[in-house]
PDB file of C-alpha atoms and ligand atoms in Angstrom:
ATOM      1  CA  UNK A   1      -6.223  45.538  96.259  1.00 84.00           C
ATOM      2  CA  UNK A   2      -9.886  45.646  96.876  1.00 91.00           C
ATOM      3  CA  UNK A   3     -11.493  42.490  98.459  1.00 96.00           C
ATOM      4  CA  UNK A   4     -14.417  40.835  96.734  1.00 98.00           C
ATOM      5  CA  UNK A   5     -17.269  38.637  97.872  1.00 97.00           C
ATOM      6  CA  UNK A   6     -17.040  35.942  95.293  1.00 98.00           C
ATOM      7  CA  UNK A   7     -13.349  35.842  94.200  1.00 98.00           C
ATOM      8  CA  UNK A   8      -9.903  36.061  95.746  1.00 98.00           C
ATOM      9  CA  UNK A   9      -7.379  38.328  94.082  1.00 98.00           C
ATOM     10  CA  UNK A  10      -3.617  38.095  94.770  1.00 98.00           C
ATOM     11  CA  UNK A  11      -1.714  40.919  93.103  1.00 96.00           C
ATOM     12  CA  UNK A  12       1.855  39.796  93.430  1.00 96.00           C
ATOM     13  CA  UNK A  13       1.301  36.076  93.026  1.00 98.00           C
ATOM     14  CA  UNK A  14       4.219  34.145  94.498  1.00 97.00           C
ATOM     15  CA  UNK A  15       5.859  37.555  95.209  1.00 97.00           C
ATOM     16  CA  UNK A  16       6.160  38.169  91.473  1.00 98.00           C
ATOM     17  CA  UNK A  17       5.625  41.888  90.748  1.00 96.00           C
ATOM     18  CA  UNK A  18       3.994  41.311  87.333  1.00 97.00           C
ATOM     19  CA  UNK A  19       1.625  38.365  87.897  1.00 98.00           C
ATOM     20  CA  UNK A  20      -1.808  38.424  89.453  1.00 98.00           C
ATOM     21  CA  UNK A  21      -4.017  35.477  90.445  1.00 98.00           C
ATOM     22  CA  UNK A  22      -7.803  35.657  90.370  1.00 98.00           C
ATOM     23  CA  UNK A  23      -9.473  32.650  92.031  1.00 98.00           C
ATOM     24  CA  UNK A  24     -13.196  31.961  91.773  1.00 98.00           C
ATOM     25  CA  UNK A  25     -14.445  31.371  95.249  1.00 98.00           C
ATOM     26  CA  UNK A  26     -17.924  29.867  95.614  1.00 98.00           C
ATOM     27  CA  UNK A  27     -16.765  26.372  96.511  1.00 98.00           C
ATOM     28  CA  UNK A  28     -20.122  25.222  97.917  1.00 97.00           C
ATOM     29  CA  UNK A  29     -21.764  25.483  94.492  1.00 98.00           C
ATOM     30  CA  UNK A  30     -18.717  24.485  92.522  1.00 98.00           C
ATOM     31  CA  UNK A  31     -18.020  28.096  91.664  1.00 98.00           C
ATOM     32  CA  UNK A  32     -21.329  28.531  89.794  1.00 98.00           C
ATOM     33  CA  UNK A  33     -21.106  31.778  87.942  1.00 97.00           C
ATOM     34  CA  UNK A  34     -23.713  34.051  89.541  1.00 95.00           C
ATOM     35  CA  UNK A  35     -24.222  37.489  88.132  1.00 93.00           C
ATOM     36  CA  UNK A  36     -22.390  38.943  91.125  1.00 95.00           C
ATOM     37  CA  UNK A  37     -19.445  36.621  90.719  1.00 97.00           C
ATOM     38  CA  UNK A  38     -19.055  37.623  87.068  1.00 96.00           C
ATOM     39  CA  UNK A  39     -19.262  41.257  88.009  1.00 96.00           C
ATOM     40  CA  UNK A  40     -16.443  40.654  90.558  1.00 97.00           C
ATOM     41  CA  UNK A  41     -14.310  38.979  87.965  1.00 98.00           C
ATOM     42  CA  UNK A  42     -14.767  41.869  85.515  1.00 97.00           C
ATOM     43  CA  UNK A  43     -14.087  44.493  88.105  1.00 97.00           C
ATOM     44  CA  UNK A  44     -10.928  42.732  89.281  1.00 98.00           C
ATOM     45  CA  UNK A  45      -9.793  42.296  85.683  1.00 98.00           C
ATOM     46  CA  UNK A  46     -10.218  46.003  84.958  1.00 98.00           C
ATOM     47  CA  UNK A  47      -8.333  46.965  88.181  1.00 98.00           C
ATOM     48  CA  UNK A  48      -5.485  44.708  87.092  1.00 98.00           C
ATOM     49  CA  UNK A  49      -5.656  45.954  83.494  1.00 97.00           C
ATOM     50  CA  UNK A  50      -5.188  49.530  84.862  1.00 97.00           C
ATOM     51  CA  UNK A  51      -2.326  48.454  87.195  1.00 97.00           C
ATOM     52  CA  UNK A  52       0.917  49.249  85.385  1.00 94.00           C
ATOM     53  CA  UNK A  53       2.857  46.608  87.251  1.00 96.00           C
ATOM     54  CA  UNK A  54       0.674  43.696  86.269  1.00 97.00           C
ATOM     55  CA  UNK A  55       1.523  42.006  83.008  1.00 95.00           C
ATOM     56  CA  UNK A  56      -0.207  38.604  83.200  1.00 98.00           C
ATOM     57  CA  UNK A  57      -3.369  37.417  84.924  1.00 98.00           C
ATOM     58  CA  UNK A  58      -4.087  33.813  85.901  1.00 98.00           C
ATOM     59  CA  UNK A  59      -7.701  32.844  86.394  1.00 98.00           C
ATOM     60  CA  UNK A  60      -8.375  29.674  88.410  1.00 98.00           C
ATOM     61  CA  UNK A  61     -10.958  27.854  90.600  1.00 98.00           C
ATOM     62  CA  UNK A  62     -10.212  25.108  93.088  1.00 98.00           C
ATOM     63  CA  UNK A  63      -9.267  21.406  92.936  1.00 97.00           C
ATOM     64  CA  UNK A  64     -12.868  20.336  92.440  1.00 98.00           C
ATOM     65  CA  UNK A  65     -14.106  22.911  90.004  1.00 98.00           C
ATOM     66  CA  UNK A  66     -12.936  25.784  87.873  1.00 98.00           C
ATOM     67  CA  UNK A  67     -16.681  26.564  87.521  1.00 98.00           C
ATOM     68  CA  UNK A  68     -19.628  24.189  86.986  1.00 98.00           C
ATOM     69  CA  UNK A  69     -21.547  26.714  84.871  1.00 97.00           C
ATOM     70  CA  UNK A  70     -23.884  29.620  85.248  1.00 95.00           C
ATOM     71  CA  UNK A  71     -25.861  29.564  88.518  1.00 95.00           C
ATOM     72  CA  UNK A  72     -28.826  27.347  87.668  1.00 96.00           C
ATOM     73  CA  UNK A  73     -30.732  28.410  90.846  1.00 94.00           C
ATOM     74  CA  UNK A  74     -30.502  32.044  89.613  1.00 91.00           C
ATOM     75  CA  UNK A  75     -31.678  31.139  86.110  1.00 91.00           C
ATOM     76  CA  UNK A  76     -34.268  28.388  86.601  1.00 92.00           C
ATOM     77  CA  UNK A  77     -37.378  30.576  86.687  1.00 93.00           C
ATOM     78  CA  UNK A  78     -36.071  33.335  84.480  1.00 91.00           C
ATOM     79  CA  UNK A  79     -37.988  34.525  81.425  1.00 92.00           C
ATOM     80  CA  UNK A  80     -36.192  35.656  78.354  1.00 88.00           C
ATOM     81  CA  UNK A  81     -37.098  39.233  79.277  1.00 88.00           C
ATOM     82  CA  UNK A  82     -35.673  38.790  82.768  1.00 88.00           C
ATOM     83  CA  UNK A  83     -32.383  37.748  81.174  1.00 85.00           C
ATOM     84  CA  UNK A  84     -32.373  40.701  78.758  1.00 83.00           C
ATOM     85  CA  UNK A  85     -33.047  43.133  81.608  1.00 83.00           C
ATOM     86  CA  UNK A  86     -30.467  41.473  83.919  1.00 81.00           C
ATOM     87  CA  UNK A  87     -27.882  42.229  81.222  1.00 80.00           C
ATOM     88  CA  UNK A  88     -25.437  39.604  82.311  1.00 82.00           C
ATOM     89  CA  UNK A  89     -24.096  39.341  78.804  1.00 85.00           C
ATOM     90  CA  UNK A  90     -22.818  42.932  79.093  1.00 87.00           C
ATOM     91  CA  UNK A  91     -20.493  41.689  81.850  1.00 90.00           C
ATOM     92  CA  UNK A  92     -19.342  38.734  79.772  1.00 91.00           C
ATOM     93  CA  UNK A  93     -18.744  40.961  76.695  1.00 91.00           C
ATOM     94  CA  UNK A  94     -16.379  43.092  78.755  1.00 94.00           C
ATOM     95  CA  UNK A  95     -13.961  40.184  79.034  1.00 95.00           C
ATOM     96  CA  UNK A  96     -12.833  40.900  75.469  1.00 93.00           C
ATOM     97  CA  UNK A  97     -11.791  44.424  76.529  1.00 95.00           C
ATOM     98  CA  UNK A  98      -8.867  43.178  78.659  1.00 97.00           C
ATOM     99  CA  UNK A  99      -5.685  43.609  76.693  1.00 94.00           C
ATOM    100  CA  UNK A 100      -3.313  41.821  79.083  1.00 97.00           C
ATOM    101  CA  UNK A 101      -2.910  38.043  78.719  1.00 98.00           C
ATOM    102  CA  UNK A 102      -5.316  35.930  80.811  1.00 98.00           C
ATOM    103  CA  UNK A 103      -4.409  32.259  81.357  1.00 98.00           C
ATOM    104  CA  UNK A 104      -7.158  29.875  82.565  1.00 98.00           C
ATOM    105  CA  UNK A 105      -5.700  27.320  85.013  1.00 99.00           C
ATOM    106  CA  UNK A 106      -8.396  24.558  85.180  1.00 98.00           C
ATOM    107  CA  UNK A 107      -8.671  21.795  87.697  1.00 98.00           C
ATOM    108  CA  UNK A 108     -11.877  19.833  88.068  1.00 98.00           C
ATOM    109  CA  UNK A 109     -15.125  20.776  86.292  1.00 98.00           C
ATOM    110  CA  UNK A 110     -15.249  23.500  83.616  1.00 98.00           C
ATOM    111  CA  UNK A 111     -18.820  23.176  82.505  1.00 98.00           C
ATOM    112  CA  UNK A 112     -21.340  25.268  80.621  1.00 98.00           C
ATOM    113  CA  UNK A 113     -20.538  28.959  81.485  1.00 98.00           C
ATOM    114  CA  UNK A 114     -17.406  27.656  83.244  1.00 98.00           C
ATOM    115  CA  UNK A 115     -16.094  26.087  80.004  1.00 98.00           C
ATOM    116  CA  UNK A 116     -17.111  29.327  78.201  1.00 98.00           C
ATOM    117  CA  UNK A 117     -15.293  31.450  80.775  1.00 98.00           C
ATOM    118  CA  UNK A 118     -12.139  29.316  80.353  1.00 98.00           C
ATOM    119  CA  UNK A 119     -12.420  29.602  76.549  1.00 98.00           C
ATOM    120  CA  UNK A 120     -12.829  33.390  76.931  1.00 97.00           C
ATOM    121  CA  UNK A 121      -9.343  33.489  78.444  1.00 98.00           C
ATOM    122  CA  UNK A 122      -6.300  33.483  76.064  1.00 98.00           C
ATOM    123  CA  UNK A 123      -5.372  29.919  76.615  1.00 98.00           C
ATOM    124  CA  UNK A 124      -6.095  27.102  78.970  1.00 98.00           C
ATOM    125  CA  UNK A 125      -3.667  25.040  81.035  1.00 98.00           C
ATOM    126  CA  UNK A 126      -5.454  22.038  82.461  1.00 98.00           C
ATOM    127  CA  UNK A 127      -4.683  19.805  85.457  1.00 98.00           C
ATOM    128  CA  UNK A 128      -4.951  16.098  84.533  1.00 98.00           C
ATOM    129  CA  UNK A 129      -8.222  15.771  86.497  1.00 96.00           C
ATOM    130  CA  UNK A 130      -9.962  18.596  84.569  1.00 98.00           C
ATOM    131  CA  UNK A 131     -13.269  17.901  82.785  1.00 98.00           C
ATOM    132  CA  UNK A 132     -14.666  20.136  80.125  1.00 98.00           C
ATOM    133  CA  UNK A 133     -18.196  20.209  78.759  1.00 98.00           C
ATOM    134  CA  UNK A 134     -21.256  22.072  77.629  1.00 98.00           C
ATOM    135  CA  UNK A 135     -24.042  20.210  79.510  1.00 98.00           C
ATOM    136  CA  UNK A 136     -26.771  22.835  78.990  1.00 98.00           C
ATOM    137  CA  UNK A 137     -28.691  20.417  76.710  1.00 97.00           C
ATOM    138  CA  UNK A 138     -29.214  18.204  79.788  1.00 97.00           C
ATOM    139  CA  UNK A 139     -31.197  20.905  81.540  1.00 97.00           C
ATOM    140  CA  UNK A 140     -33.239  21.927  78.498  1.00 95.00           C
ATOM    141  CA  UNK A 141     -31.260  24.854  77.152  1.00 96.00           C
ATOM    142  CA  UNK A 142     -28.124  25.592  75.077  1.00 97.00           C
ATOM    143  CA  UNK A 143     -24.818  27.350  75.622  1.00 97.00           C
ATOM    144  CA  UNK A 144     -25.287  31.080  75.927  1.00 94.00           C
ATOM    145  CA  UNK A 145     -21.896  32.667  76.368  1.00 95.00           C
ATOM    146  CA  UNK A 146     -19.969  31.365  73.359  1.00 94.00           C
ATOM    147  CA  UNK A 147     -20.120  27.565  73.819  1.00 97.00           C
ATOM    148  CA  UNK A 148     -21.454  26.828  70.360  1.00 96.00           C
ATOM    149  CA  UNK A 149     -19.156  29.360  68.756  1.00 94.00           C
ATOM    150  CA  UNK A 150     -15.784  29.184  70.620  1.00 95.00           C
ATOM    151  CA  UNK A 151     -15.843  25.433  71.175  1.00 97.00           C
ATOM    152  CA  UNK A 152     -16.612  24.862  67.436  1.00 96.00           C
ATOM    153  CA  UNK A 153     -13.698  27.071  66.460  1.00 93.00           C
ATOM    154  CA  UNK A 154     -11.423  25.398  68.988  1.00 95.00           C
ATOM    155  CA  UNK A 155     -12.151  21.756  68.349  1.00 97.00           C
ATOM    156  CA  UNK A 156     -14.025  21.650  65.006  1.00 96.00           C
ATOM    157  CA  UNK A 157     -17.654  20.973  64.162  1.00 96.00           C
ATOM    158  CA  UNK A 158     -17.787  17.252  64.713  1.00 97.00           C
ATOM    159  CA  UNK A 159     -16.357  17.203  68.267  1.00 97.00           C
ATOM    160  CA  UNK A 160     -18.266  20.337  69.174  1.00 98.00           C
ATOM    161  CA  UNK A 161     -21.548  18.810  67.941  1.00 98.00           C
ATOM    162  CA  UNK A 162     -20.829  15.661  69.984  1.00 98.00           C
ATOM    163  CA  UNK A 163     -20.183  17.763  73.146  1.00 98.00           C
ATOM    164  CA  UNK A 164     -23.063  20.226  72.685  1.00 98.00           C
ATOM    165  CA  UNK A 165     -25.712  17.701  71.629  1.00 98.00           C
ATOM    166  CA  UNK A 166     -24.928  15.003  74.223  1.00 98.00           C
ATOM    167  CA  UNK A 167     -23.809  17.322  77.054  1.00 98.00           C
ATOM    168  CA  UNK A 168     -21.144  14.741  77.895  1.00 98.00           C
ATOM    169  CA  UNK A 169     -17.794  15.839  79.332  1.00 98.00           C
ATOM    170  CA  UNK A 170     -14.388  15.373  77.872  1.00 98.00           C
ATOM    171  CA  UNK A 171     -11.268  14.779  79.944  1.00 98.00           C
ATOM    172  CA  UNK A 172      -8.203  16.928  80.003  1.00 98.00           C
ATOM    173  CA  UNK A 173      -6.236  14.754  77.554  1.00 98.00           C
ATOM    174  CA  UNK A 174      -8.974  14.706  74.938  1.00 98.00           C
ATOM    175  CA  UNK A 175      -9.320  18.463  75.409  1.00 98.00           C
ATOM    176  CA  UNK A 176      -5.575  18.857  74.747  1.00 98.00           C
ATOM    177  CA  UNK A 177      -5.711  16.518  71.717  1.00 98.00           C
ATOM    178  CA  UNK A 178      -8.683  18.507  70.349  1.00 97.00           C
ATOM    179  CA  UNK A 179      -6.948  21.876  70.691  1.00 97.00           C
ATOM    180  CA  UNK A 180      -9.204  23.222  73.460  1.00 98.00           C
ATOM    181  CA  UNK A 181      -6.367  23.078  76.005  1.00 98.00           C
ATOM    182  CA  UNK A 182      -2.808  24.300  75.393  1.00 98.00           C
ATOM    183  CA  UNK A 183      -1.123  21.902  77.852  1.00 98.00           C
ATOM    184  CA  UNK A 184      -2.045  19.207  80.487  1.00 98.00           C
ATOM    185  CA  UNK A 185      -0.014  19.107  83.662  1.00 98.00           C
ATOM    186  CA  UNK A 186      -0.363  17.119  86.967  1.00 98.00           C
ATOM    187  CA  UNK A 187      -3.346  18.515  88.877  1.00 98.00           C
ATOM    188  CA  UNK A 188      -1.198  19.092  91.980  1.00 98.00           C
ATOM    189  CA  UNK A 189       1.266  21.306  90.125  1.00 98.00           C
ATOM    190  CA  UNK A 190      -1.232  23.170  87.948  1.00 98.00           C
ATOM    191  CA  UNK A 191      -0.790  26.595  89.570  1.00 98.00           C
ATOM    192  CA  UNK A 192       3.009  26.286  89.739  1.00 98.00           C
ATOM    193  CA  UNK A 193       3.263  25.223  86.054  1.00 98.00           C
ATOM    194  CA  UNK A 194       0.878  28.009  84.960  1.00 98.00           C
ATOM    195  CA  UNK A 195       2.950  30.463  87.018  1.00 98.00           C
ATOM    196  CA  UNK A 196       6.068  29.352  85.143  1.00 98.00           C
ATOM    197  CA  UNK A 197       4.385  30.032  81.802  1.00 98.00           C
ATOM    198  CA  UNK A 198       3.117  33.411  83.106  1.00 98.00           C
ATOM    199  CA  UNK A 199       6.656  34.273  84.118  1.00 97.00           C
ATOM    200  CA  UNK A 200       7.909  33.684  80.628  1.00 96.00           C
ATOM    201  CA  UNK A 201       5.148  35.915  79.140  1.00 95.00           C
ATOM    202  CA  UNK A 202       5.878  38.576  81.753  1.00 94.00           C
ATOM    203  CA  UNK A 203       9.476  38.762  80.562  1.00 93.00           C
ATOM    204  CA  UNK A 204       8.313  39.526  77.002  1.00 91.00           C
ATOM    205  CA  UNK A 205       7.816  43.063  75.764  1.00 89.00           C
ATOM    206  CA  UNK A 206       4.446  44.117  77.233  1.00 89.00           C
ATOM    207  CA  UNK A 207       3.381  46.135  74.195  1.00 89.00           C
ATOM    208  CA  UNK A 208       4.275  43.333  71.837  1.00 88.00           C
ATOM    209  CA  UNK A 209       2.445  40.874  74.059  1.00 88.00           C
ATOM    210  CA  UNK A 210      -0.677  43.089  73.878  1.00 90.00           C
ATOM    211  CA  UNK A 211      -0.458  43.500  70.124  1.00 89.00           C
ATOM    212  CA  UNK A 212       0.202  39.768  69.640  1.00 88.00           C
ATOM    213  CA  UNK A 213      -2.859  38.888  71.759  1.00 91.00           C
ATOM    214  CA  UNK A 214      -4.965  41.316  69.765  1.00 89.00           C
ATOM    215  CA  UNK A 215      -3.739  39.893  66.392  1.00 85.00           C
ATOM    216  CA  UNK A 216      -4.384  36.242  67.390  1.00 87.00           C
ATOM    217  CA  UNK A 217      -7.845  37.226  68.583  1.00 87.00           C
ATOM    218  CA  UNK A 218      -8.630  38.962  65.324  1.00 84.00           C
ATOM    219  CA  UNK A 219      -7.732  35.842  63.397  1.00 80.00           C
ATOM    220  CA  UNK A 220      -9.844  33.740  65.769  1.00 77.00           C
ATOM    221  CA  UNK A 221     -12.848  36.008  66.028  1.00 72.00           C
ATOM    222  CA  UNK A 222     -13.612  37.031  62.496  1.00 71.00           C
ATOM    223  CA  UNK A 223     -17.356  36.719  62.094  1.00 77.00           C
ATOM    224  CA  UNK A 224     -17.689  35.377  65.688  1.00 75.00           C
ATOM    225  CA  UNK A 225     -19.808  38.426  66.563  1.00 79.00           C
ATOM    226  CA  UNK A 226     -22.604  37.339  64.299  1.00 78.00           C
ATOM    227  CA  UNK A 227     -22.477  33.804  65.682  1.00 76.00           C
ATOM    228  CA  UNK A 228     -22.609  35.075  69.258  1.00 78.00           C
ATOM    229  CA  UNK A 229     -25.715  37.212  68.535  1.00 82.00           C
ATOM    230  CA  UNK A 230     -27.416  34.304  66.921  1.00 76.00           C
ATOM    231  CA  UNK A 231     -26.563  32.017  69.809  1.00 81.00           C
ATOM    232  CA  UNK A 232     -27.803  34.511  72.382  1.00 84.00           C
ATOM    233  CA  UNK A 233     -31.226  34.819  70.839  1.00 83.00           C
ATOM    234  CA  UNK A 234     -31.531  31.048  70.732  1.00 80.00           C
ATOM    235  CA  UNK A 235     -30.446  30.889  74.341  1.00 88.00           C
ATOM    236  CA  UNK A 236     -33.130  33.350  75.369  1.00 89.00           C
ATOM    237  CA  UNK A 237     -35.610  31.379  73.283  1.00 86.00           C
ATOM    238  CA  UNK A 238     -34.986  28.218  75.259  1.00 89.00           C
ATOM    239  CA  UNK A 239     -36.362  29.973  78.251  1.00 91.00           C
ATOM    240  CA  UNK A 240     -39.804  30.077  76.671  1.00 91.00           C
ATOM    241  CA  UNK A 241     -39.907  26.317  76.666  1.00 87.00           C
ATOM    242  CA  UNK A 242     -41.502  24.206  79.427  1.00 91.00           C
ATOM    243  CA  UNK A 243     -38.596  21.746  79.047  1.00 89.00           C
ATOM    244  CA  UNK A 244     -36.078  24.362  80.211  1.00 93.00           C
ATOM    245  CA  UNK A 245     -38.135  25.033  83.340  1.00 94.00           C
ATOM    246  CA  UNK A 246     -38.417  21.242  83.887  1.00 93.00           C
ATOM    247  CA  UNK A 247     -34.747  20.632  83.300  1.00 93.00           C
ATOM    248  CA  UNK A 248     -33.595  23.235  85.799  1.00 94.00           C
ATOM    249  CA  UNK A 249     -36.283  22.418  88.334  1.00 95.00           C
ATOM    250  CA  UNK A 250     -35.296  18.694  88.130  1.00 95.00           C
ATOM    251  CA  UNK A 251     -31.672  19.571  88.646  1.00 95.00           C
ATOM    252  CA  UNK A 252     -32.535  21.479  91.804  1.00 95.00           C
ATOM    253  CA  UNK A 253     -34.859  18.784  93.100  1.00 96.00           C
ATOM    254  CA  UNK A 254     -32.145  16.215  92.338  1.00 96.00           C
ATOM    255  CA  UNK A 255     -34.306  14.071  90.076  1.00 96.00           C
ATOM    256  CA  UNK A 256     -34.285  13.032  86.400  1.00 95.00           C
ATOM    257  CA  UNK A 257     -36.097  15.559  84.139  1.00 92.00           C
ATOM    258  CA  UNK A 258     -39.204  14.608  82.139  1.00 91.00           C
ATOM    259  CA  UNK A 259     -39.048  16.342  78.755  1.00 87.00           C
ATOM    260  CA  UNK A 260     -42.155  16.668  76.581  1.00 84.00           C
ATOM    261  CA  UNK A 261     -40.779  18.599  73.682  1.00 76.00           C
ATOM    262  CA  UNK A 262     -42.426  21.911  74.338  1.00 83.00           C
TER     263      UNK A 262
HETATM  264  N1  CO8 B 301     -25.509  26.146  89.507  1.00 80.95           N
HETATM  265  C1  CO8 B 301     -25.836  26.122  90.793  1.00 80.95           C
HETATM  266  N2  CO8 B 301     -25.495  25.223  91.662  1.00 80.95           N
HETATM  267  C2  CO8 B 301     -24.663  24.253  91.254  1.00 80.95           C
HETATM  268  C3  CO8 B 301     -24.172  24.201  89.867  1.00 80.95           C
HETATM  269  C4  CO8 B 301     -24.642  25.176  89.009  1.00 80.95           C
HETATM  270  N3  CO8 B 301     -24.213  25.275  87.727  1.00 80.95           N
HETATM  271  N4  CO8 B 301     -23.376  23.110  89.776  1.00 80.95           N
HETATM  272  C5  CO8 B 301     -23.334  22.551  90.929  1.00 80.95           C
HETATM  273  N5  CO8 B 301     -24.077  23.216  91.829  1.00 80.95           N
HETATM  274  C6  CO8 B 301     -24.259  22.874  93.285  1.00 80.95           C
HETATM  275  C7  CO8 B 301     -25.093  21.615  93.465  1.00 80.95           C
HETATM  276  O1  CO8 B 301     -26.469  22.002  93.409  1.00 80.95           O
HETATM  277  C8  CO8 B 301     -24.671  21.216  94.879  1.00 80.95           C
HETATM  278  O2  CO8 B 301     -25.314  22.020  95.834  1.00 80.95           O
HETATM  279  P1  CO8 B 301     -25.830  21.373  97.160  1.00 80.95           P
HETATM  280  O3  CO8 B 301     -24.588  20.846  97.870  1.00 80.95           O
HETATM  281  O4  CO8 B 301     -26.532  22.550  97.880  1.00 80.95           O
HETATM  282  O5  CO8 B 301     -26.776  20.286  96.758  1.00 80.95           O
HETATM  283  C9  CO8 B 301     -23.167  21.548  94.856  1.00 80.95           C
HETATM  284  O6  CO8 B 301     -22.999  22.524  93.782  1.00 80.95           O
HETATM  285  C10 CO8 B 301     -22.277  20.308  94.557  1.00 80.95           C
HETATM  286  O7  CO8 B 301     -22.754  19.825  93.359  1.00 80.95           O
HETATM  287  P2  CO8 B 301     -23.187  18.196  93.186  1.00 80.95           P
HETATM  288  O8  CO8 B 301     -23.626  17.703  94.531  1.00 80.95           O
HETATM  289  O9  CO8 B 301     -24.075  18.145  92.020  1.00 80.95           O
HETATM  290  O10 CO8 B 301     -21.697  17.630  92.875  1.00 80.95           O
HETATM  291  P3  CO8 B 301     -21.436  16.292  92.029  1.00 80.95           P
HETATM  292  O11 CO8 B 301     -19.943  16.039  92.211  1.00 80.95           O
HETATM  293  O12 CO8 B 301     -22.351  15.209  92.346  1.00 80.95           O
HETATM  294  O13 CO8 B 301     -21.719  16.709  90.461  1.00 80.95           O
HETATM  295  C11 CO8 B 301     -21.541  18.131  88.563  1.00 80.95           C
HETATM  296  C12 CO8 B 301     -20.850  17.687  89.879  1.00 80.95           C
HETATM  297  C13 CO8 B 301     -21.528  16.987  87.548  1.00 80.95           C
HETATM  298  C14 CO8 B 301     -20.699  19.325  88.037  1.00 80.95           C
HETATM  299  C15 CO8 B 301     -23.031  18.625  88.868  1.00 80.95           C
HETATM  300  O14 CO8 B 301     -22.990  19.529  89.998  1.00 80.95           O
HETATM  301  C16 CO8 B 301     -23.682  19.340  87.717  1.00 80.95           C
HETATM  302  O15 CO8 B 301     -24.103  18.631  86.782  1.00 80.95           O
HETATM  303  N6  CO8 B 301     -23.751  20.623  87.755  1.00 80.95           N
HETATM  304  C17 CO8 B 301     -24.459  21.437  86.761  1.00 80.95           C
HETATM  305  C18 CO8 B 301     -23.638  21.531  85.515  1.00 80.95           C
HETATM  306  C19 CO8 B 301     -24.412  22.327  84.505  1.00 80.95           C
HETATM  307  O16 CO8 B 301     -25.469  21.912  84.065  1.00 80.95           O
HETATM  308  N7  CO8 B 301     -23.793  23.470  84.042  1.00 80.95           N
HETATM  309  C20 CO8 B 301     -24.455  24.304  83.057  1.00 80.95           C
HETATM  310  C21 CO8 B 301     -25.279  25.355  83.671  1.00 80.95           C
HETATM  311  S1  CO8 B 301     -26.183  26.333  82.509  1.00 80.95           S
HETATM  312  C22 CO8 B 301     -25.001  27.319  81.907  1.00 80.95           C
HETATM  313  O17 CO8 B 301     -23.891  27.377  82.303  1.00 80.95           O
HETATM  314  C23 CO8 B 301     -25.499  28.288  80.832  1.00 80.95           C
HETATM  315  C24 CO8 B 301     -24.449  29.366  80.593  1.00 80.95           C
HETATM  316  C25 CO8 B 301     -25.101  30.472  79.819  1.00 80.95           C
HETATM  317  C26 CO8 B 301     -24.256  31.725  79.947  1.00 80.95           C
HETATM  318  C27 CO8 B 301     -24.799  32.654  80.897  1.00 80.95           C
HETATM  319  C28 CO8 B 301     -24.289  34.028  80.633  1.00 80.95           C
HETATM  320  C29 CO8 B 301     -24.936  35.067  81.439  1.00 80.95           C
END
């Protein structure tokens, strides 16, 4: 298997011929999702998709973070046009082309784009220390890769509004009660427990698994496309505000932001 700069890929995870592990690997920045990291994830997913032996993919981070969001340093000075030209959303969109099951195994922070990436997987198993949130509002922008759409469908309008408008995190148990997370397990055994679930799926008929995944997604995603387009334009729009520049600058300068409403 090819080696990547921003992720670690283990093809026969725990010597299992049908299970692969993809681990986000930018620990110094809590696995912030740079453009290059997301490209690595997609490339690895497509290699595993084409690998006839692999039946289930597990996506994980480390004990401290699954991923703390898009890379703020990379975005802070971006204009809406920079973002359109960078075409990062094309990479994100390709996640939906993977037909094999992808399980997100989440310990630590899954915030912003990190929460959106976990929600883009087929289901989430969380360690009991996991924290989920869409904190974009705190840095003067809004979710841009499905946070307002997938979170609302997963946990309902009221809880999604609370999360998106306050930017506050929810713990693993609240995430499970709300339907965002399929199961909570002890943080120390997260990978082992996720592996056991992956083993069960890998013993099911692969074609049926693919068709079942597709069918559940169709139920879930009806009309999602329109919502995502709408969200993306609003996400770009926040980058024309001074408050977005201030929010991200303040984060990098480790100070409280001063918002003026423009
Ligand atoms: N981007 C870049 N660097 C980050 C990020 C990030 N999202 N998160 C953390 N880091 C860095 C910190 O700057 C710090 O670096 P350094 O050691 O050089 O100072 C290092 O990671 C460790 O972080 P902290 O010292 O802040 O660790 P704490 O334990 O004190 O705090 C938190 C952890 C609460 C997770 C805190 O780091 C935080 O609030 N991070 C930002 C969370 C956030 O706002 N995420 C949303 C980002 S915007 C987004 O995701 C929009 C997605 C749109 C989709 C894009 C599609 C293309």
